Amino acid sequence: MSEIIRYRFVLERLFFRDLKSIIGYGVGDYIAHFLKPFFLAIIIAFVRSKVSKVDIISAYVTVYYGILVWWLFADTVKASIGIFRKNRSIITKIYLPKIILVTSSFWARVAAISLQAMAGVFFLPIVRPEFMTLAIASIFTVLCTILCFNLCIGISYLALRFRAIRTITEFLLFSLFFTMPVTFDTYVLGQNQTLYYAINPIGAAIDIVKNALLGRPQDNFIAALSITSWCALSFLIVPFFQKNIDRTVETI
Amino acid sequence: MNQALQIHSLVKSFKRKQGKNIVTFNALDSISLNIEKGARIGIVGVNGAGKSTLLKVISRILLPTSGSVEIFGTVNSLLEVGTGFDPELSGRDNIYLNASILGLVRTDINHIFNEILDFSGVSKFIDLPVKYLSSGMYARLAFAVATHIPGEILLIDEVLSVGDALFRKRALQKMESLITDQQRTILFVSHSTDAIAKFCNKVIWLDNGKIREFGDTMNVLDSYFNFTREDNATNVLPILSTELTNKLHGYSLTAAYVADKDAKSRNTFSTSEDIFLNLKVEVVEVSLPAIKGFHLYCAPRGGVPTETHVCAQIPEDLIPMINGVYSFTATIPKYFLASGTYRITPFVVSIGKPLIRHQYFEKAISFNVIDDDTSALIDGDRHFGVINPRFKWASGSD
């Protein structure tokens, strides 16, 4: 943390660089960035409303925010794989705490997804979520974000150490998308829900957000416990990363 | 505390896969150095000697395998101009990004922003993505930011060759002000011995990761030049075996060497000092007339790769007809030869046709002249050619 504070201005500049590279450099890019989840949500919600016979508006809003939570996880993890190779020209020429690069990349993606989430804010009056459930969802989304950040730190290190991580991660992310409750509701899993939450905190976070938006009671205690536990455990990654990253980056 | 840097038994090893085996090689091997505050240290060495690795270890980009580096002050490295430049970002954004990576904060950058713009000369295009700038403009912008690098200890790696001739002149002046700032300690890696001679008061010569020599600039450059010369020439042609010499003509060249004003044999000279070419001639029963002297060859740096030469003969009236060994010295005055490598062919040839080469030591001696005037480092200025005289000017009114 002290290094992040010391290098905060570099972090700020790298953050804006990364944000621009995600959102784009022109008006067309900005529009495409905001429309991407809208169109994807339309397709998924249409299919879901036909299959599950649910209200299409509710399906649309939940899919929209479900996708954003998923992207928060998938995009940040995917970006962290190549973070050091992307910034090779910097880290081989000047000393910079490596965590700065992961931090800027991660938070730039979080900011880009937050902008997309804000663009969907006008849906909220339609579904009318309760304030309390929304507050709970916000807390767990923050915990999920912290978990993703620590995970990205770990993945960035592993990707540097083992080249196969890129292929493995891409395959896992592709597979995981179909197990995430973006396109279905978790209650269809029946008794398996408990185990599902225990091992899949991102699924848990998506479920909590969906419950909040649809005004369902937040009775998924296991989901909350899963996110909190994984988040706490993920802090073990940081000291390991700090200890080993400088030596590993030399191999780049 | 007068120390800026203390390096103790520094070793930096890399592992490389060679077939099925993993081999370890030491890029730096037992380096120990003490550098005082305000010192301007040049680092020379052939490719792969460990120069850049040393700078990277000092600047913490690489971690030492063993040994220690103690730094007393803030250190910053300028190993490349335009570190972190993003082609998609505008010149303005890149100035802020690059300067922040180099250690400047927003207020500092705001303060020097206009200075950077003026220096780079790209103010008209500052809000365009830098990918649309020409490579020269790009380099100028990057260099302009880099020269505002902060830090008490600066590590600079060969960054002088940017932009066109005009910009290079300005860049060199800027580099000079950066390097000669007495408050700073500089470690400067360059293959340009001229630049090293101009900017540095001490030189480290690295060879295979070890310090081969560390000391006074001219002495170390002298040894380094001797080591890197491509031919078999030396600065001293040793006493020649009299058995091998042809004495039919009565003259025998017995020694030839290049020396400074203290008669010390050297390889490297500054343009600001006289160079003495010494020849020893043995006179034994003179029978036939002959020309004794030397050819001075010069292969200019850059430009047209042609070799020029001048022929210098010992005046006949200086050579006595009495048997004995005589020394002759030809003085090349200071500010006469331009920066470059020179080769000498001492000879004794008979007069008449056909011309017979009795003794002809083809380019047997070589020496290097380095220019300690930075303006001479600029292509298109005074860099090319063989002579580099200082003209005397006078002014008057009509």
XYZ file of C-alpha atoms in Angstrom:
650
model
C 0.000 0.000 0.000
C 2.861 2.362 0.813
C 4.278 1.811 -2.687
C 0.902 2.521 -4.255
C 0.685 5.772 -2.309
C 4.240 6.729 -3.238
C 3.678 6.031 -6.906
C 0.108 7.331 -6.970
C 0.722 9.770 -9.806
C 2.184 7.062 -12.046
C -0.773 4.893 -11.075
C -3.163 7.671 -12.043
C -1.536 8.141 -15.473
C -1.375 4.403 -16.150
C -5.006 4.092 -15.037
C -6.115 6.679 -17.601
C -3.973 5.054 -20.278
C -5.561 1.671 -19.584
C -9.051 3.150 -19.342
C -8.637 4.794 -22.736
C -7.385 1.564 -24.235
C -10.504 -0.223 -22.938
C -13.171 2.361 -23.741
C -11.517 3.568 -26.916
C -10.253 6.800 -28.378
C -13.234 8.139 -30.301
C -16.992 8.698 -30.069
C -17.684 5.486 -32.004
C -15.620 3.521 -29.509
C -17.471 5.077 -26.548
C -20.880 4.243 -28.029
C -19.790 0.668 -28.802
C -18.508 0.288 -25.242
C -21.855 1.282 -23.755
C -23.941 -0.709 -26.221
C -21.988 -3.957 -25.843
C -23.741 -5.223 -22.665
C -27.113 -3.898 -23.880
C -27.041 -6.021 -27.007
C -25.629 -9.081 -25.309
C -28.269 -8.811 -22.587
C -31.038 -8.498 -25.192
C -30.001 -11.741 -26.847
C -29.606 -13.693 -23.609
C -32.769 -12.224 -22.041
C -34.811 -13.069 -25.120
C -33.677 -16.686 -25.039
C -34.123 -16.877 -21.268
C -37.644 -15.412 -21.341
C -38.647 -17.984 -23.945
C -37.076 -20.911 -22.080
C -38.019 -19.975 -18.499
C -41.231 -18.124 -19.311
C -40.218 -15.157 -17.161
C -41.020 -11.497 -17.659
C -38.671 -10.225 -20.368
C -37.971 -6.895 -18.629
C -36.908 -8.607 -15.403
C -34.900 -11.098 -17.386
C -33.245 -8.285 -19.275
C -32.238 -6.263 -16.204
C -30.906 -9.256 -14.310
C -28.984 -10.535 -17.303
C -27.566 -7.057 -17.904
C -26.164 -6.750 -14.385
C -25.278 -10.440 -14.281
C -23.114 -9.955 -17.354
C -21.398 -6.950 -15.804
C -20.513 -8.870 -12.633
C -19.223 -11.702 -14.805
C -17.142 -9.275 -16.865
C -15.764 -7.779 -13.710
C -14.301 -11.195 -13.040
C -13.530 -12.472 -16.544
C -12.156 -9.287 -18.117
C -9.903 -8.415 -15.234
C -8.511 -11.930 -14.977
C -7.938 -12.109 -18.741
C -6.187 -8.731 -18.770
C -3.939 -9.669 -15.870
C -2.463 -12.594 -17.825
C -0.491 -10.403 -20.191
C -0.014 -7.378 -17.986
C 3.767 -7.597 -17.606
C 4.447 -8.484 -21.222
C 2.259 -5.574 -22.324
C 4.300 -3.223 -20.157
C 7.638 -4.808 -20.992
C 9.037 -1.556 -22.383
C 8.493 0.101 -18.997
C 9.565 -2.578 -16.555
C 12.764 -3.419 -18.412
C 13.830 0.224 -18.521
C 12.857 1.746 -15.213
C 12.065 0.593 -11.719
C 8.397 0.583 -10.918
C 6.610 -1.489 -8.261
C 4.988 -4.210 -10.308
C 1.772 -4.076 -8.324
C 1.185 -0.620 -9.823
C 0.745 -2.153 -13.274
C -1.734 -4.771 -12.056
C -3.590 -2.140 -10.041
C -3.932 0.308 -12.912
C -5.089 -2.376 -15.332
C -7.565 -3.831 -12.847
C -9.142 -0.579 -11.701
C -9.333 0.739 -15.255
C -11.457 -2.284 -16.118
C -13.549 -1.856 -12.995
C -14.100 1.803 -13.958
C -15.071 0.836 -17.513
C -17.581 -1.741 -16.215
C -18.913 0.744 -13.652
C -19.617 3.179 -16.474
C -21.561 0.464 -18.259
C -23.442 -0.304 -15.035
C -24.355 3.365 -14.667
C -25.640 3.409 -18.222
C -28.184 0.798 -17.167
C -29.345 2.734 -14.147
C -32.561 3.864 -15.814
C -33.789 0.270 -15.657
C -33.974 0.449 -11.877
C -37.352 2.250 -11.667
C -38.808 -0.582 -13.731
C -37.722 -3.344 -11.352
C -37.880 -1.159 -8.193
C -35.354 -2.906 -5.958
C -35.486 -2.446 -2.189
C -32.865 -0.196 -0.705
C -31.714 -2.785 1.861
C -31.183 -5.596 -0.639
C -29.422 -3.172 -2.961
C -27.090 -2.091 -0.141
C -26.274 -5.718 0.673
C -25.624 -6.403 -3.015
C -23.291 -3.407 -3.156
C -21.292 -4.634 -0.159
C -20.841 -8.082 -1.681
C -19.988 -6.627 -5.058
C -17.202 -4.655 -3.388
C -15.966 -7.823 -1.642
C -16.119 -9.653 -4.955
C -14.101 -6.836 -6.573
C -11.409 -7.127 -3.894
C -11.339 -10.880 -4.427
C -10.935 -10.354 -8.182
C -8.119 -7.882 -7.598
C -6.154 -10.302 -5.448
C -6.875 -13.071 -7.927
C -5.537 -10.891 -10.745
C -2.343 -10.321 -8.797
C -1.908 -14.070 -8.475
C -2.792 -14.792 -12.106
C -0.386 -12.115 -13.378
C 2.418 -13.792 -11.444
C 1.485 -17.299 -12.583
C 1.173 -16.190 -16.209
C 4.704 -14.876 -16.054
C 5.958 -18.094 -14.513
C 4.045 -20.556 -16.694
C 3.143 -19.760 -20.281
C 0.370 -22.362 -20.313
C -1.646 -20.246 -17.876
C -2.961 -18.132 -20.733
C -4.472 -21.096 -22.582
C -5.760 -22.718 -19.411
C -7.345 -19.501 -18.126
C -9.012 -18.691 -21.429
C -10.485 -22.181 -21.571
C -11.643 -22.021 -17.938
C -13.258 -18.620 -18.399
C -15.092 -19.809 -21.477
C -16.335 -22.899 -19.637
C -17.172 -21.034 -16.448
C -19.467 -18.608 -18.239
C -21.965 -21.420 -18.783
C -21.919 -22.318 -15.094
C -22.574 -18.743 -13.986
C -26.128 -17.783 -13.041
C -26.276 -15.158 -15.777
C -28.452 -17.210 -18.038
C -30.318 -19.185 -15.327
C -31.447 -18.837 -11.701
C -29.597 -20.757 -9.037
C -32.716 -22.251 -7.484
C -32.865 -24.592 -10.451
C -29.753 -26.230 -9.008
C -31.797 -27.459 -6.009
C -29.761 -28.955 -3.195
C -26.513 -28.424 -5.056
C -26.757 -24.664 -4.496
C -24.845 -24.788 -1.214
C -21.845 -26.511 -2.729
C -22.081 -24.311 -5.812
C -21.784 -21.137 -3.737
C -19.009 -22.589 -1.634
C -16.767 -23.097 -4.612
C -17.972 -20.327 -6.897
C -17.918 -16.900 -5.227
C -18.462 -15.088 -8.548
C -21.665 -17.072 -9.082
C -22.642 -16.129 -5.554
C -22.038 -12.444 -6.252
C -24.105 -12.577 -9.437
C -26.926 -14.261 -7.529
C -26.875 -11.666 -4.761
C -27.012 -8.817 -7.295
C -29.881 -10.478 -9.148
C -31.854 -11.041 -5.941
C -31.384 -7.407 -5.048
C -32.594 -6.179 -8.429
C -35.625 -8.474 -8.502
C -36.579 -7.607 -4.917
C -36.118 -11.172 -3.737
C -35.089 -11.711 -0.106
C -31.336 -12.104 0.409
C -31.580 -15.475 2.133
C -28.503 -16.986 0.544
C -26.306 -17.047 3.612
C -23.912 -19.569 2.068
C -23.342 -17.244 -0.901
C -22.384 -14.403 1.424
C -20.132 -16.664 3.475
C -18.471 -17.953 0.313
C -17.639 -14.477 -0.986
C -16.355 -13.306 2.383
C -14.192 -16.399 2.945
C -12.690 -16.365 -0.536
C -12.029 -12.655 -0.240
C -10.227 -13.120 3.089
C -8.234 -16.056 1.756
C -7.206 -14.120 -1.338
C -5.150 -11.708 0.766
C -2.601 -14.486 1.195
C -1.674 -14.004 -2.468
C -0.406 -10.436 -2.032
C 2.674 -11.026 0.188
C 3.690 -14.001 -1.958
C 3.445 -11.826 -5.068
C 5.426 -8.976 -3.513
C 8.160 -11.372 -2.439
C 8.631 -13.119 -5.769
C 7.508 -10.839 -8.551
C 10.697 -8.785 -9.041
C 12.827 -11.887 -9.536
C 10.246 -13.461 -11.857
C 9.825 -10.333 -13.997
C 13.528 -10.560 -14.897
C 12.728 -13.574 -17.057
C 10.410 -11.553 -19.271
C 28.704 11.037 3.836
C 30.414 11.801 0.564
C 29.520 8.507 -1.093
C 26.796 8.278 -3.694
C 27.066 4.607 -4.449
C 28.753 1.616 -2.855
C 28.783 -1.677 -4.690
C 30.230 -4.649 -2.919
C 31.057 -7.994 -4.621
C 28.096 -7.671 -6.943
C 27.248 -10.742 -8.983
C 24.368 -10.974 -11.416
C 23.768 -14.374 -12.994
C 21.332 -15.443 -15.642
C 20.194 -18.942 -16.407
C 19.793 -19.982 -20.009
C 18.586 -23.209 -21.499
C 21.168 -24.805 -23.762
C 19.802 -27.988 -25.242
C 18.696 -30.068 -22.298
C 20.959 -28.330 -19.838
C 20.491 -25.100 -17.967
C 23.662 -23.060 -17.938
C 24.396 -20.134 -15.694
C 26.518 -17.229 -16.797
C 27.584 -14.212 -14.850
C 26.637 -10.977 -16.562
C 28.329 -9.177 -13.676
C 31.064 -10.844 -11.722
C 32.425 -9.561 -8.398
C 31.930 -5.874 -9.095
C 33.047 -3.621 -6.267
C 32.896 0.135 -6.617
C 32.794 3.251 -4.533
C 31.472 6.291 -6.296
C 31.584 9.696 -4.738
C 28.884 12.310 -4.917
C 29.140 14.532 -7.968
C 31.311 12.059 -9.899
C 30.662 11.661 -13.585
C 31.480 8.100 -14.464
C 31.601 6.781 -18.012
C 31.146 3.070 -18.615
C 32.702 1.486 -21.679
C 32.970 -2.061 -22.890
C 32.193 -4.184 -25.889
C 28.673 -5.548 -26.461
C 27.737 -8.037 -23.762
C 30.324 -6.704 -21.318
C 27.637 -6.002 -18.711
C 27.271 -2.221 -18.982
C 23.492 -2.091 -19.214
C 23.106 -4.898 -16.687
C 25.135 -2.883 -14.198
C 22.869 0.138 -14.675
C 19.794 -2.059 -14.370
C 20.984 -3.584 -11.112
C 21.795 -0.165 -9.680
C 18.381 1.127 -10.689
C 16.674 -1.955 -9.150
C 15.238 -3.169 -12.460
C 17.251 -6.341 -11.873
C 18.005 -7.870 -8.504
C 21.582 -8.888 -7.684
C 22.282 -12.610 -7.417
C 24.733 -11.869 -4.625
C 26.547 -8.855 -3.247
C 25.047 -5.519 -2.408
C 24.347 -2.119 -3.893
C 23.988 0.762 -1.464
C 22.603 3.985 -2.828
C 22.849 7.251 -0.943
C 20.264 9.473 -2.596
C 17.473 9.187 -5.113
C 18.366 7.252 -8.217
C 16.752 7.468 -11.624
C 17.538 5.753 -14.884
C 17.364 6.946 -18.452
C 17.991 3.724 -20.322
C 15.743 4.594 -23.233
C 13.938 7.698 -24.390
C 10.163 7.435 -24.510
C 9.747 4.779 -21.825
C 6.062 3.891 -21.734
C 5.057 6.081 -24.675
C 1.699 4.911 -25.975
C 1.197 5.550 -29.706
C -2.566 5.920 -29.271
C -2.300 8.691 -26.686
C -1.777 12.334 -27.555
C 1.571 14.042 -27.146
C 0.181 15.848 -24.108
C -0.951 12.627 -22.420
C 2.346 10.958 -23.257
C 4.315 13.809 -21.689
C 2.389 13.335 -18.449
C 2.637 9.545 -18.609
C 6.317 9.406 -19.489
C 7.292 12.104 -17.001
C 5.358 10.376 -14.223
C 7.141 7.096 -14.975
C 10.433 8.975 -14.793
C 9.489 10.184 -11.315
C 7.946 13.616 -11.816
C 4.657 14.607 -10.195
C 1.872 16.689 -11.679
C 3.023 20.053 -10.325
C 6.556 19.470 -11.650
C 5.209 18.517 -15.059
C 2.876 21.518 -15.218
C 5.859 23.673 -14.371
C 8.056 22.351 -17.184
C 5.370 21.518 -19.715
C 5.932 24.579 -21.909
C 9.686 24.115 -21.703
C 9.286 20.541 -22.974
C 7.046 21.770 -25.797
C 9.500 24.474 -26.829
C 12.438 22.118 -26.673
C 10.752 19.357 -28.670
C 9.361 21.763 -31.284
C 6.162 19.738 -31.744
C 3.752 22.118 -30.022
C 1.499 22.262 -33.119
C 0.846 18.543 -32.912
C 0.737 18.122 -29.162
C -2.914 17.004 -29.088
C -2.520 14.468 -31.875
C -1.899 10.809 -31.056
C 1.844 10.341 -31.250
C 1.434 7.578 -33.827
C 0.793 10.361 -36.347
C 4.093 12.090 -35.593
C 7.160 11.375 -37.688
C 9.774 9.182 -36.027
C 12.026 12.228 -35.614
C 9.304 14.274 -33.939
C 8.423 11.320 -31.747
C 12.054 10.967 -30.673
C 12.362 14.695 -30.010
C 9.297 14.712 -27.818
C 10.529 11.670 -25.909
C 13.985 13.153 -25.490
C 12.579 16.484 -24.330
C 10.744 14.726 -21.498
C 13.689 12.499 -20.644
C 16.083 15.386 -20.136
C 13.930 16.675 -17.295
C 14.518 13.522 -15.309
C 14.930 14.152 -11.570
C 17.225 12.351 -9.146
C 20.524 12.801 -7.366
C 22.055 9.812 -9.124
C 21.378 9.488 -12.835
C 22.007 6.383 -14.891
C 22.128 7.177 -18.589
C 22.460 4.623 -21.360
C 23.358 5.821 -24.874
C 20.476 8.171 -25.588
C 22.242 10.816 -27.629
C 21.360 9.659 -31.135
C 17.925 11.155 -31.644
C 16.440 13.501 -34.202
C 18.042 15.420 -37.024
C 21.404 17.214 -36.935
C 19.932 20.458 -35.650
C 18.012 18.776 -32.873
C 21.014 16.621 -32.005
C 23.011 19.749 -31.354
C 20.369 21.033 -28.961
C 20.016 17.590 -27.431
C 23.738 17.429 -26.752
C 23.719 20.829 -25.116
C 20.831 19.684 -22.950
C 22.586 16.441 -22.118
C 25.689 18.379 -21.245
C 23.783 20.565 -18.810
C 22.171 17.434 -17.350
C 25.418 15.549 -16.966
C 27.659 18.370 -15.883
C 25.296 19.426 -13.106
C 27.703 19.274 -10.193
C 24.953 18.348 -7.762
C 24.381 15.052 -9.494
C 26.248 11.800 -9.733
C 26.188 10.408 -13.255
C 26.814 6.933 -14.597
C 26.921 7.215 -18.355
C 27.111 4.245 -20.713
C 28.163 5.018 -24.252
C 30.041 3.565 -27.182
C 31.063 7.095 -28.104
C 34.485 7.639 -26.616
C 34.182 11.292 -27.641
C 31.096 11.727 -25.483
C 32.704 9.883 -22.588
C 35.854 12.016 -22.868
C 33.790 15.168 -22.886
C 31.349 14.400 -20.092
C 33.107 12.088 -17.666
C 35.928 12.530 -15.193
C 36.385 8.800 -14.589
C 35.749 5.729 -16.664
C 34.925 2.115 -15.859
C 35.907 -0.417 -18.479
C 33.826 -3.567 -18.195
C 34.887 -6.779 -19.839
C 32.955 -10.040 -19.482
C 31.131 -8.701 -16.461
C 34.279 -7.698 -14.609
C 35.905 -4.352 -14.070
C 38.947 -4.408 -16.275
C 40.008 -0.894 -15.403
C 38.626 2.022 -13.417
C 40.304 5.382 -13.301
C 41.173 8.546 -15.129
C 39.216 9.007 -18.357
C 42.089 9.259 -20.825
C 44.056 6.392 -19.293
C 41.127 3.991 -19.334
C 40.021 5.016 -22.820
C 43.598 4.526 -23.930
C 43.618 0.932 -22.662
C 40.144 0.316 -24.025
C 41.124 1.555 -27.464
C 44.178 -0.655 -27.399
C 41.927 -3.608 -26.565
C 39.281 -2.926 -29.196
C 41.426 -2.027 -32.181
C 40.489 -4.232 -35.076
C 43.915 -4.666 -36.609
C 47.165 -5.983 -35.222
C 48.608 -2.504 -34.962
C 50.043 -1.210 -31.738
C 51.028 2.232 -30.638
C 54.637 1.111 -30.438
C 56.563 -0.648 -33.118
C 59.143 -2.502 -31.046
C 62.866 -2.323 -31.706
C 63.288 -4.090 -34.978
C 65.743 -6.860 -35.356
C 68.766 -5.486 -37.123
C 69.188 -8.812 -38.843
C 65.910 -8.280 -40.577
C 66.647 -4.801 -41.705
C 68.119 -4.125 -45.040
C 71.235 -2.112 -44.473
C 72.329 -1.923 -48.058
C 71.045 1.574 -48.311
C 72.729 2.558 -45.068
C 69.564 3.415 -43.119
C 67.597 1.171 -40.839
C 64.347 1.962 -39.061
C 64.728 0.521 -35.583
C 61.707 1.861 -33.665
C 58.547 3.843 -34.134
C 55.906 4.936 -31.635
C 53.267 7.516 -30.825
C 53.648 9.467 -27.605
C 52.382 12.435 -25.663
C 54.348 15.498 -24.583
C 55.890 13.542 -21.697
C 57.235 10.977 -24.177
C 54.792 8.442 -22.769
C 53.545 6.008 -25.356
C 49.741 6.152 -25.663
C 46.879 4.991 -27.881
C 44.401 7.727 -27.282
C 44.807 11.459 -27.548
C 42.525 14.383 -27.139
C 42.248 16.919 -29.966
C 43.471 19.492 -27.487
C 46.940 17.972 -27.098
C 50.004 17.638 -29.301
C 50.769 14.190 -30.662
C 54.361 13.119 -31.177
C 55.370 10.508 -33.736
C 58.805 9.167 -32.924
C 61.060 7.300 -35.304
C 64.487 5.829 -34.586
C 66.833 5.415 -37.492
C 70.175 3.663 -37.456
C 72.731 5.023 -39.890
C 75.362 2.520 -41.036
C 77.727 3.273 -43.938
C 75.404 5.254 -46.114
C 75.658 4.187 -49.719
C 72.352 4.887 -51.437
C 69.858 7.713 -50.985
C 66.542 6.737 -49.406
C 63.326 8.313 -48.117
C 62.501 7.728 -44.509
C 59.253 8.729 -42.909
C 55.725 7.591 -42.491
C 52.326 7.527 -44.104
C 49.498 8.705 -41.913
C 46.222 7.033 -42.808
C 42.824 8.076 -41.637
C 39.536 6.280 -42.014
C 37.011 8.994 -41.196
C 34.068 8.148 -38.973
C 30.802 8.091 -40.863
C 30.287 9.697 -44.255
C 32.043 8.275 -47.297
C 34.058 5.242 -46.236
C 37.226 6.232 -48.022
C 40.662 6.227 -46.519
C 42.924 9.192 -46.988
C 46.590 9.447 -46.233
C 49.441 11.901 -46.065
C 53.118 11.126 -46.512
C 55.621 12.702 -44.112
C 59.355 12.411 -44.825
C 62.217 13.123 -42.491
C 64.028 16.096 -44.046
C 67.385 14.996 -45.450
C 69.278 17.757 -43.716
C 68.193 16.361 -40.335
C 69.814 12.982 -40.923
C 73.538 12.976 -40.248
C 75.806 10.896 -42.467
C 77.744 9.612 -39.481
C 77.037 6.121 -38.214
C 74.780 5.962 -35.167
C 71.161 5.737 -33.974
C 69.115 8.914 -34.261
C 65.665 9.840 -33.020
C 63.259 11.957 -34.999
C 60.020 13.388 -33.770
C 57.206 14.738 -35.878
C 54.698 16.818 -33.950
C 51.064 16.866 -34.938
C 49.842 20.083 -33.366
C 46.764 20.167 -31.189
C 43.490 20.970 -32.898
C 44.817 19.675 -36.170
C 43.514 16.143 -36.546
C 39.823 15.470 -36.311
C 38.343 12.811 -34.114
C 39.027 9.352 -35.539
C 41.331 6.394 -35.792
C 44.671 6.879 -37.491
C 47.165 4.335 -38.721
C 50.796 4.843 -39.468
C 53.070 3.086 -41.893
C 56.734 3.791 -41.079
C 58.966 3.158 -44.058
C 62.359 3.382 -45.665
C 62.255 3.314 -49.442
C 64.960 3.849 -51.997
C 64.809 6.779 -54.380
C 64.619 6.079 -58.084
C 62.755 3.744 -60.334
C 61.591 1.223 -59.514
C 60.886 2.323 -55.966
C 62.082 -0.386 -53.588
C 60.428 -0.765 -50.201
C 63.323 -1.716 -47.966
C 61.282 -1.365 -44.837
C 57.578 -0.837 -45.042
C 55.489 -1.635 -41.949
C 52.000 -1.451 -43.385
C 49.701 0.315 -40.869
C 51.722 -1.147 -38.052
C 50.902 1.637 -35.611
C 47.517 3.040 -34.790
C 46.139 5.638 -32.435
C 42.847 7.235 -31.670
C 41.960 10.903 -31.459
C 38.892 11.846 -29.492
C 37.304 15.226 -29.516
C 36.387 16.613 -26.119
C 34.352 19.375 -27.681
C 30.695 18.256 -27.815
C 29.883 20.346 -30.854
C 32.143 18.003 -32.772
C 29.895 15.095 -31.895
C 27.197 16.396 -34.151
C 26.904 14.887 -37.584
C 27.096 17.486 -40.295
C 29.006 19.864 -38.097
C 32.723 19.157 -37.635
C 32.606 15.443 -37.226
C 33.646 14.257 -40.692
C 37.023 14.614 -42.307
C 40.610 14.334 -41.275
C 41.485 17.794 -40.065
C 39.732 19.805 -37.451
C 41.613 23.092 -37.121
C 40.666 25.951 -34.829
C 40.583 28.976 -37.057
C 41.745 32.331 -35.857
C 39.207 34.999 -36.561
C 39.573 38.722 -36.628
C 36.941 41.385 -37.015
C 37.020 44.892 -38.334
C 34.747 47.534 -39.755
C 34.844 48.935 -43.277
